[in-house]
PDB file of C-alpha atoms and ligand atoms in Angstrom:
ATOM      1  CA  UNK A   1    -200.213  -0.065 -83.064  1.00 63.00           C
ATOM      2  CA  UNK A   2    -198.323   3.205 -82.290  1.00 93.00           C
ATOM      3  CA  UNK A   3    -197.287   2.548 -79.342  1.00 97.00           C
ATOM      4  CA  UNK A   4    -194.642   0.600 -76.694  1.00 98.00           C
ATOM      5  CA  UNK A   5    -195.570  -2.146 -73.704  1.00 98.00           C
ATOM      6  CA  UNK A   6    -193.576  -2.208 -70.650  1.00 97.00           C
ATOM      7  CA  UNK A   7    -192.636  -5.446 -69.600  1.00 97.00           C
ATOM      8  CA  UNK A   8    -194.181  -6.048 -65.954  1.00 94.00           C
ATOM      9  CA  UNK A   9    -196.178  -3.045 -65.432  1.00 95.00           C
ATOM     10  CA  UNK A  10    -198.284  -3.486 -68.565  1.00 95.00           C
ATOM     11  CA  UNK A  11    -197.657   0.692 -69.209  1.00 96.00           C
ATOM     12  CA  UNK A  12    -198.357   1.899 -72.416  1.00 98.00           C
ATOM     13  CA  UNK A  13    -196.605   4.759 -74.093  1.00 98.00           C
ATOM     14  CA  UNK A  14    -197.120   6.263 -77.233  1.00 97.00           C
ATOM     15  CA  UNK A  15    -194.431   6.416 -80.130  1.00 98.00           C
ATOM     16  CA  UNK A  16    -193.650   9.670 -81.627  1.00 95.00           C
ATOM     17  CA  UNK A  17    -190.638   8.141 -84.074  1.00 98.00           C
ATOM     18  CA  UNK A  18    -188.800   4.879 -84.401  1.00 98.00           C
ATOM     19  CA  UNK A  19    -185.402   5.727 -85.576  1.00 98.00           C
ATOM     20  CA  UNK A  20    -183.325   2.836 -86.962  1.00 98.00           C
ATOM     21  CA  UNK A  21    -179.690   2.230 -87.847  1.00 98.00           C
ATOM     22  CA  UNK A  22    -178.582   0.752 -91.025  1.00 94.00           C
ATOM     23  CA  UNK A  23    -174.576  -1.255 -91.009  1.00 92.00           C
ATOM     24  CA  UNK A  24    -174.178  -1.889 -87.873  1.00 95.00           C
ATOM     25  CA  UNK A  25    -172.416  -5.287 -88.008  1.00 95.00           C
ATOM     26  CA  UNK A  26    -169.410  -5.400 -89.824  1.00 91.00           C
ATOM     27  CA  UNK A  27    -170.291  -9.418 -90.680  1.00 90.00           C
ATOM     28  CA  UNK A  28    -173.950  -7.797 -91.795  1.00 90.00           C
ATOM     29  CA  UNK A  29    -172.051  -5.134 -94.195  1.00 91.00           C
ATOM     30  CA  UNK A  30    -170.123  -7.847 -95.484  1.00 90.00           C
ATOM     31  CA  UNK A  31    -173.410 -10.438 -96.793  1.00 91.00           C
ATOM     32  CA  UNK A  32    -174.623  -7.599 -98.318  1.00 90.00           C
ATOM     33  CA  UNK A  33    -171.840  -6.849 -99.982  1.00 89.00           C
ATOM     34  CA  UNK A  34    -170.016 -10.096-101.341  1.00 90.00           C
ATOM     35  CA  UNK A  35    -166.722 -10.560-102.703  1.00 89.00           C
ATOM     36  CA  UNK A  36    -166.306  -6.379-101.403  1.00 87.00           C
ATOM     37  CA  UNK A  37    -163.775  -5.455 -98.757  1.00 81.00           C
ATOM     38  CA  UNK A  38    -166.468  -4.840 -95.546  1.00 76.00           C
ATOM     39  CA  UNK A  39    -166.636  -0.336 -95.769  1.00 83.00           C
ATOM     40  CA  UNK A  40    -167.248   0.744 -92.510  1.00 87.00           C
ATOM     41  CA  UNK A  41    -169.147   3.475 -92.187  1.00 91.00           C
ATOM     42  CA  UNK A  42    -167.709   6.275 -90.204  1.00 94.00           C
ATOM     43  CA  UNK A  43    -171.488   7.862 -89.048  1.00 95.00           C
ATOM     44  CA  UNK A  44    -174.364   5.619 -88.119  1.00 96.00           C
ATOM     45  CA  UNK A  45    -176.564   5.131 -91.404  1.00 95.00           C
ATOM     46  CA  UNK A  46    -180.036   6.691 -90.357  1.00 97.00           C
ATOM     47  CA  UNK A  47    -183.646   5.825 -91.755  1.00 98.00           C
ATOM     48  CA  UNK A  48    -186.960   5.790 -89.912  1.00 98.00           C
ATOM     49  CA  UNK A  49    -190.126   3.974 -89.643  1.00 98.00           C
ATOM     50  CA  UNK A  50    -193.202   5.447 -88.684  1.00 98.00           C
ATOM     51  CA  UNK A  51    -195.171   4.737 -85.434  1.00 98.00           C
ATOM     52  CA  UNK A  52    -198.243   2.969 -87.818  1.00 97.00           C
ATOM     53  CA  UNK A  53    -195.713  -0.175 -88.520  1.00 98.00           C
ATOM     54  CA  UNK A  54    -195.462  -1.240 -85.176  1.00 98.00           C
ATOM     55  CA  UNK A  55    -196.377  -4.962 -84.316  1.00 98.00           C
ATOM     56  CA  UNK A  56    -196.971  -6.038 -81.012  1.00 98.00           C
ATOM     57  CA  UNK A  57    -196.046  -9.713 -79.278  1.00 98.00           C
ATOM     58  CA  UNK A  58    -198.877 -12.371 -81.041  1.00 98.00           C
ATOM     59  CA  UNK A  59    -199.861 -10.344 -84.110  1.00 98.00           C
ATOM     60  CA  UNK A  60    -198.545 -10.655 -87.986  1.00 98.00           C
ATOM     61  CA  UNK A  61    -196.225  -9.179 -90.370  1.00 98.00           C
ATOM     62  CA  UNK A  62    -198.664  -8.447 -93.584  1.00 97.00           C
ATOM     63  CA  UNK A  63    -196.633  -9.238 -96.809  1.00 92.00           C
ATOM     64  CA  UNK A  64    -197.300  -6.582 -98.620  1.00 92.00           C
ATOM     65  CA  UNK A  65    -199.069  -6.889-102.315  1.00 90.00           C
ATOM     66  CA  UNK A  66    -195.808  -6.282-104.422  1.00 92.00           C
ATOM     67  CA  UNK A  67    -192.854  -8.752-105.888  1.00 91.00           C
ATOM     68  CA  UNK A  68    -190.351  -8.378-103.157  1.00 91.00           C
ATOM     69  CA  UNK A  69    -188.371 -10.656-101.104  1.00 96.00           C
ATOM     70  CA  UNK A  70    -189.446  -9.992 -97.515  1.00 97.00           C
ATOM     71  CA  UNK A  71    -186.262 -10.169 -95.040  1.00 97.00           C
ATOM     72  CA  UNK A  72    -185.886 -10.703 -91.453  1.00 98.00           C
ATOM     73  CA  UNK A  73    -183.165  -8.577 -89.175  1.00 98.00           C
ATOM     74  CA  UNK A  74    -183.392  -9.190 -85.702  1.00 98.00           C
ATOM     75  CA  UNK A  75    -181.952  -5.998 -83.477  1.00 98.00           C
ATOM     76  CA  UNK A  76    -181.462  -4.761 -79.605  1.00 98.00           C
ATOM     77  CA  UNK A  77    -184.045  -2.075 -79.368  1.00 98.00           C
ATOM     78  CA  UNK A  78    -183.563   0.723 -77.087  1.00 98.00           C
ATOM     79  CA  UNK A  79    -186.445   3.206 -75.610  1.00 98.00           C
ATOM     80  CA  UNK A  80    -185.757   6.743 -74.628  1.00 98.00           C
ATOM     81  CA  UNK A  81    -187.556   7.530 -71.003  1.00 98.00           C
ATOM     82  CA  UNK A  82    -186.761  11.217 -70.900  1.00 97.00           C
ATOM     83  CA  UNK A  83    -186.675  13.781 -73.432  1.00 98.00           C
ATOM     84  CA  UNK A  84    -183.107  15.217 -75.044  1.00 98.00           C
ATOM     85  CA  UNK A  85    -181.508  17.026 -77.620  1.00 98.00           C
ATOM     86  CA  UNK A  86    -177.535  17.248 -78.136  1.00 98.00           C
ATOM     87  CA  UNK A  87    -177.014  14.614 -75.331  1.00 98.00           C
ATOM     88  CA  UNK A  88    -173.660  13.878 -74.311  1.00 98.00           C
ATOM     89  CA  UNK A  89    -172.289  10.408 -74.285  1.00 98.00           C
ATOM     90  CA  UNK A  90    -171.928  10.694 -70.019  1.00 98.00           C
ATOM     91  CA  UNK A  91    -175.753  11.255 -69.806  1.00 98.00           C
ATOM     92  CA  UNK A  92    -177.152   9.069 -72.773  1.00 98.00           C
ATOM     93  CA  UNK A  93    -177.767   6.653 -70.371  1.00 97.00           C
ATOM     94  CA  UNK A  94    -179.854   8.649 -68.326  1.00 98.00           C
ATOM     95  CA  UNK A  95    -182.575   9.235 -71.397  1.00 98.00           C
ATOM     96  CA  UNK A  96    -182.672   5.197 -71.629  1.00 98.00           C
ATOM     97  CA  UNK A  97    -185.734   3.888 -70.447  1.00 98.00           C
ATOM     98  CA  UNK A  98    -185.222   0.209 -71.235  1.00 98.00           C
ATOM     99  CA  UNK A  99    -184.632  -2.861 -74.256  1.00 98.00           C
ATOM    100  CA  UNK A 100    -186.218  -5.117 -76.172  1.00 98.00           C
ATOM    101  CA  UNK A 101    -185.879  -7.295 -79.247  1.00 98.00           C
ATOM    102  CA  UNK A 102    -187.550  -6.114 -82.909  1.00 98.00           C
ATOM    103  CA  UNK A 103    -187.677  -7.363 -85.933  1.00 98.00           C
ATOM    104  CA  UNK A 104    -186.415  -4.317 -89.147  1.00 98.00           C
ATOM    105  CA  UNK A 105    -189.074  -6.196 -91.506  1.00 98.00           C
ATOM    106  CA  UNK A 106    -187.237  -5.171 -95.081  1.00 98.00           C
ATOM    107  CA  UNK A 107    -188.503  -5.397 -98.305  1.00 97.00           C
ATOM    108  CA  UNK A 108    -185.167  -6.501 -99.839  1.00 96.00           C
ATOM    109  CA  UNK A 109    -185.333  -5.980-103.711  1.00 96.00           C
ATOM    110  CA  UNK A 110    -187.427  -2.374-102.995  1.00 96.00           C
ATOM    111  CA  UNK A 111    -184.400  -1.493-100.903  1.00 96.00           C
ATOM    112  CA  UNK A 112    -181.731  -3.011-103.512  1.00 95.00           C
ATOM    113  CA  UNK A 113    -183.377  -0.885-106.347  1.00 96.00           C
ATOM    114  CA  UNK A 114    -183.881   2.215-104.291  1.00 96.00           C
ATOM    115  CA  UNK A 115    -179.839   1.992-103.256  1.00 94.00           C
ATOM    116  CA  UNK A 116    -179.206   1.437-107.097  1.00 96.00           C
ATOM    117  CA  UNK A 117    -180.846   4.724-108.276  1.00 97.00           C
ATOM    118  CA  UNK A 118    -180.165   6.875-104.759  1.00 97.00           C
ATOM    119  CA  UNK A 119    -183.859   6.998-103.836  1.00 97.00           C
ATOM    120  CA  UNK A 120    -184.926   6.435-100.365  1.00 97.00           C
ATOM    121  CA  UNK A 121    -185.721   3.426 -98.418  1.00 96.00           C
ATOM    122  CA  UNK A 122    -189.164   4.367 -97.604  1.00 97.00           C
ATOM    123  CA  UNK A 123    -190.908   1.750 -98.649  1.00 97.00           C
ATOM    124  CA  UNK A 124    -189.103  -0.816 -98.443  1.00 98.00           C
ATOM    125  CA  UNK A 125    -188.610  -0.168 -94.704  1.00 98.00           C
ATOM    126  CA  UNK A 126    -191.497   1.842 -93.164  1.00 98.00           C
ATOM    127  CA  UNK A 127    -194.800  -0.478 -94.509  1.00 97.00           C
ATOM    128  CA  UNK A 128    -197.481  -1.575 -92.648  1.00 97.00           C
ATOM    129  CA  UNK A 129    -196.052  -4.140 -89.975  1.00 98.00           C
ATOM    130  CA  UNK A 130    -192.358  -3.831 -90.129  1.00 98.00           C
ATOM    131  CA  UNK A 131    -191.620  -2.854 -87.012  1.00 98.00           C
ATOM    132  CA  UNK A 132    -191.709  -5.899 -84.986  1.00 98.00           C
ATOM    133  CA  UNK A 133    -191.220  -5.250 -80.802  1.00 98.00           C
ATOM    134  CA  UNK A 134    -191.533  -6.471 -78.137  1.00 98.00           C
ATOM    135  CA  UNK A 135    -192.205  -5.594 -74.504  1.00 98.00           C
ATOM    136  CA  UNK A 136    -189.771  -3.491 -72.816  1.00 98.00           C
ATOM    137  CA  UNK A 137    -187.917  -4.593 -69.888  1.00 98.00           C
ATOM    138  CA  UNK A 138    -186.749  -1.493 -67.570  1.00 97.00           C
ATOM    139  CA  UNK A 139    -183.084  -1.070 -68.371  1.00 96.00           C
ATOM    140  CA  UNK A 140    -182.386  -1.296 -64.431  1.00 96.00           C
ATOM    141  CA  UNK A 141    -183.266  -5.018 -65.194  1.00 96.00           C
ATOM    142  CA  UNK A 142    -180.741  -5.741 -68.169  1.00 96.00           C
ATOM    143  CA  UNK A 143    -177.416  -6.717 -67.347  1.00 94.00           C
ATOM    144  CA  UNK A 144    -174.814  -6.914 -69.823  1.00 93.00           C
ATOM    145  CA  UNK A 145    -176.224  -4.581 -72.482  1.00 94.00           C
ATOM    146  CA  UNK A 146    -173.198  -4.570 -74.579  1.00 95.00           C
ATOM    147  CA  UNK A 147    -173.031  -8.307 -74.809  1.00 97.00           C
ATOM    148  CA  UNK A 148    -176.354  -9.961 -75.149  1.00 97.00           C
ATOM    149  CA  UNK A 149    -177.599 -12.814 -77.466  1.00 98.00           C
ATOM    150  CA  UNK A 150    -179.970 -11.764 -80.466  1.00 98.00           C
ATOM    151  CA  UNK A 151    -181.923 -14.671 -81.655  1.00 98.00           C
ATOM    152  CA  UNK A 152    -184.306 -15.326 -84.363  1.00 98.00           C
ATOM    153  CA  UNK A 153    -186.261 -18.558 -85.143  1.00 98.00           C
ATOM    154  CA  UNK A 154    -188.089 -19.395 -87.807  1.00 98.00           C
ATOM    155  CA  UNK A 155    -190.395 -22.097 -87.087  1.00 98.00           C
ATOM    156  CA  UNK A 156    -188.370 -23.122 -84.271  1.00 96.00           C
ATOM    157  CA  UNK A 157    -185.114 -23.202 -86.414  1.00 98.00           C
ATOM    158  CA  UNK A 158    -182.451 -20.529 -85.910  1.00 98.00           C
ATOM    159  CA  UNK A 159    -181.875 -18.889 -88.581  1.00 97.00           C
ATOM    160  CA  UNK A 160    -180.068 -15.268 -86.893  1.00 98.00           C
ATOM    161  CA  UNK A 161    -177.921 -15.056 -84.316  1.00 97.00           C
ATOM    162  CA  UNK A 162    -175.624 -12.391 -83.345  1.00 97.00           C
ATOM    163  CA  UNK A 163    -174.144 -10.147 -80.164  1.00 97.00           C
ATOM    164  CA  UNK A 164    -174.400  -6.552 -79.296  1.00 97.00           C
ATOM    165  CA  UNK A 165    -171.049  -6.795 -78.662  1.00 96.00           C
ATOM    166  CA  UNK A 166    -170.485  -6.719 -82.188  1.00 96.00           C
ATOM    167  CA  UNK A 167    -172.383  -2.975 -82.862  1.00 97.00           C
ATOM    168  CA  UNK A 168    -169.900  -0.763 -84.515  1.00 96.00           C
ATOM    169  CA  UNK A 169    -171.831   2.167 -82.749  1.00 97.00           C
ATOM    170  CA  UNK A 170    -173.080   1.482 -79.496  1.00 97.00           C
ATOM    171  CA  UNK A 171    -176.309   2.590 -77.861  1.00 97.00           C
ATOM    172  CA  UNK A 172    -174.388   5.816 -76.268  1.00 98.00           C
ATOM    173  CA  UNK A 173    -172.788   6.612 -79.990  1.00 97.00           C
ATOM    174  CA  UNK A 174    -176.212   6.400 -81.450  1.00 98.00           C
ATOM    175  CA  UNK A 175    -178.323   8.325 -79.017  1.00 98.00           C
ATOM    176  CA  UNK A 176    -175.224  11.383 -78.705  1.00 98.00           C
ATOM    177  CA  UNK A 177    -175.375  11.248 -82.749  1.00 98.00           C
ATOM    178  CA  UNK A 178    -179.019  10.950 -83.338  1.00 98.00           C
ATOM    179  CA  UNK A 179    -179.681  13.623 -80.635  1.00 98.00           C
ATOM    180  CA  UNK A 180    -177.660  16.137 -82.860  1.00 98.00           C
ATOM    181  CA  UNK A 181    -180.957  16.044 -85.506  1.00 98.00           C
ATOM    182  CA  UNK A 182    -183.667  14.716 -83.836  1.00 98.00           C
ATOM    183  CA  UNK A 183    -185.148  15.658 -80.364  1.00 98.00           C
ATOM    184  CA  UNK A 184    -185.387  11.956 -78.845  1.00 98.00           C
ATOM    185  CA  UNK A 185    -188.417  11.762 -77.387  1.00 98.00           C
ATOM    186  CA  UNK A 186    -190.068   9.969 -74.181  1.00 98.00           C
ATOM    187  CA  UNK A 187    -191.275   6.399 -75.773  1.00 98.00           C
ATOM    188  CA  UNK A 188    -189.330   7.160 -79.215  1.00 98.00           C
ATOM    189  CA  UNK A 189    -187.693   3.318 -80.429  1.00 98.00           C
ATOM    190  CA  UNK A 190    -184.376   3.018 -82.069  1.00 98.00           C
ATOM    191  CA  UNK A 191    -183.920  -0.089 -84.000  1.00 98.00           C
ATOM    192  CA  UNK A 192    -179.872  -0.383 -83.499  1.00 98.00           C
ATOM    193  CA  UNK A 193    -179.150  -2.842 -86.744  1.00 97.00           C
ATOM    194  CA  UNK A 194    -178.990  -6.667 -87.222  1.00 96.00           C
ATOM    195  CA  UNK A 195    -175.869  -8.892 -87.703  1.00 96.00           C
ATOM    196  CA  UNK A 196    -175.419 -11.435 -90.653  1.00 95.00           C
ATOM    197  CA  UNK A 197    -177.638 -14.038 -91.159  1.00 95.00           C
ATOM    198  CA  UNK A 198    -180.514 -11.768 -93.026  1.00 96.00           C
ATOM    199  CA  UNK A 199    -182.938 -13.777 -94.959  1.00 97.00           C
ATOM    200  CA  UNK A 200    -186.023 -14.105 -96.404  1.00 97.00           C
ATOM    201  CA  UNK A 201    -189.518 -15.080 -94.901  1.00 97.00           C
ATOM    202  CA  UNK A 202    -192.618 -16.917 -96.315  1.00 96.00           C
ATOM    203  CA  UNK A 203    -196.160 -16.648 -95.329  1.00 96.00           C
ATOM    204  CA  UNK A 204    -197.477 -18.987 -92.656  1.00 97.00           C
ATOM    205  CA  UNK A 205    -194.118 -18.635 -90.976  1.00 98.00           C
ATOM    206  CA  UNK A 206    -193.670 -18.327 -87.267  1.00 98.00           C
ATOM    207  CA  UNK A 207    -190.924 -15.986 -86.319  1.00 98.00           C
ATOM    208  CA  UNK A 208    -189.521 -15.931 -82.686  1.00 98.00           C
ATOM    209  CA  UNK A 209    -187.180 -13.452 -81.502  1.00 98.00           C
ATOM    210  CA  UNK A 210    -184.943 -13.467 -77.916  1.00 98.00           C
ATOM    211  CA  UNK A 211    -182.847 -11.009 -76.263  1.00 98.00           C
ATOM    212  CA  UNK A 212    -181.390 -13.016 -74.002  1.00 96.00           C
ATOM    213  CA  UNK A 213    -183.211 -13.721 -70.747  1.00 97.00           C
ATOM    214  CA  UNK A 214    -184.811 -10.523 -71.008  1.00 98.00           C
ATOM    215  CA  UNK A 215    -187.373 -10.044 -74.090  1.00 98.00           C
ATOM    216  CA  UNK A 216    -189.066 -12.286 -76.340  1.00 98.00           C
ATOM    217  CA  UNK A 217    -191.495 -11.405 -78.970  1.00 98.00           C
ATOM    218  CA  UNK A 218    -193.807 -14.223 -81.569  1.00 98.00           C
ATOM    219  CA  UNK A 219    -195.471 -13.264 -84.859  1.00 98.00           C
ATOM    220  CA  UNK A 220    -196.737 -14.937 -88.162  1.00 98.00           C
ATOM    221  CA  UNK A 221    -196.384 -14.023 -91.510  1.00 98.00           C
ATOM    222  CA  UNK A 222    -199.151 -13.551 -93.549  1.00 97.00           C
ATOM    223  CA  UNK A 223    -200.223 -12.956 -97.021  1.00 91.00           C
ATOM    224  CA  UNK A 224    -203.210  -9.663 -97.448  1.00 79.00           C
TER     225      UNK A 224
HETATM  226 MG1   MG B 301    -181.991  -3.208 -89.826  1.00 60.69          MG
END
């Protein structure tokens, strides 16, 4: 549960916070928004998870009792390997530790309504099992960070696919920004947002997700 695998060594660390980004995709702001000019925001939206949602590599996303669609976003995830407050954008690197692939498992009308009356996403986002992530490859062994494939499959069909080219904030904007409020942590996640393609899942689906040669992580969806 609450905590991160590294990829290789087998080391566990435990999670203090996972921190996530909301509207990071410009194509992502704009299916959620149809028929609206694309708004881009000019701070990283913020929300968090807790530790208790993780989901590791071979275990399930739990649809949760309640009428909700249950979406899929496939992100880069990023782990912080040294602790650090007001970090500068020359030495966010340094506090990486490495990357992986998650899945921010949303439940979608929870989060419409709470937008609609300005109440927070807490639900919606931080239940039991929707942090899906896999194991974390050193970032020593990740080339090409700001332009990797994300991929999700769903049964083997792609149904997400996007670059982290495409961030509006980049891992150095978000740790310098999130560092500002938060104390990041040795083995703290950030979920860095998905691209377009959202959509929803079903149980006794099989969802794969790929960073591109570098992490990989398989779960099922089931119903309590
Ligand atoms: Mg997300």
């Amino acid at each position: 549960m609450s905590y991160i695998c590294i990829k290789k060594s087998g080391e566990k660390i435990a999670v203090s916070k996972i921190l996530c980004v909301g509207a990071n995709y410009s194509d992502h702001i704009a299916e959620m928004n149809p028929g609206k000019p694309a708004e881009l925001p000019k701070e990283p939206v913020i929300f968090m998870k807790p530790p208790s949602a993780i989901v590791h590599d071979g275990e399930n996303i739990i649809f949760p009792d309640v009428q909700s669609e249950l979406h899929h976003e496939v992100e880069l995830i990023v782990v912080i390997g040294k602790d650090g407050k007001n970090i500068k954008a020359g030495d966010a690197d340094s506090h990486i530790l490495g990357y992986g692939i998650g899945l921010d498992m949303t439940l979608r009308d929870l989060q419409a309504e709470a937008k609609k009356k300005g109440r927070p996403w807490t639900i919606a986002k931080g239940f039991d099992t929707s942090a899906v992530i896999s194991e974390i490859a050193g970032k020593n062994e990740v080339n090409q960070v700001k332009d990797l494939p994300l991929k999700l499959f769903i049964n083997e069909t792609m149904r997400q696919e996007g670059r982290t080219s495409k961030m509006i904030f980049t891992v150095s904007d978000i740790i310098v920004y999130l560092s500002k409020f938060f104390t990041l942590c040795r083995g703290d996640v950030i979920f860095t947002g998905t691209p377009k393609g959202v959509g929803p899942v079903q149980p006794g689906d099989h969802l794969r997700a790929v960073l591109g040669e570098y992490a990989e992580v398989s779960v099922s969806v089931k119903k309590i």
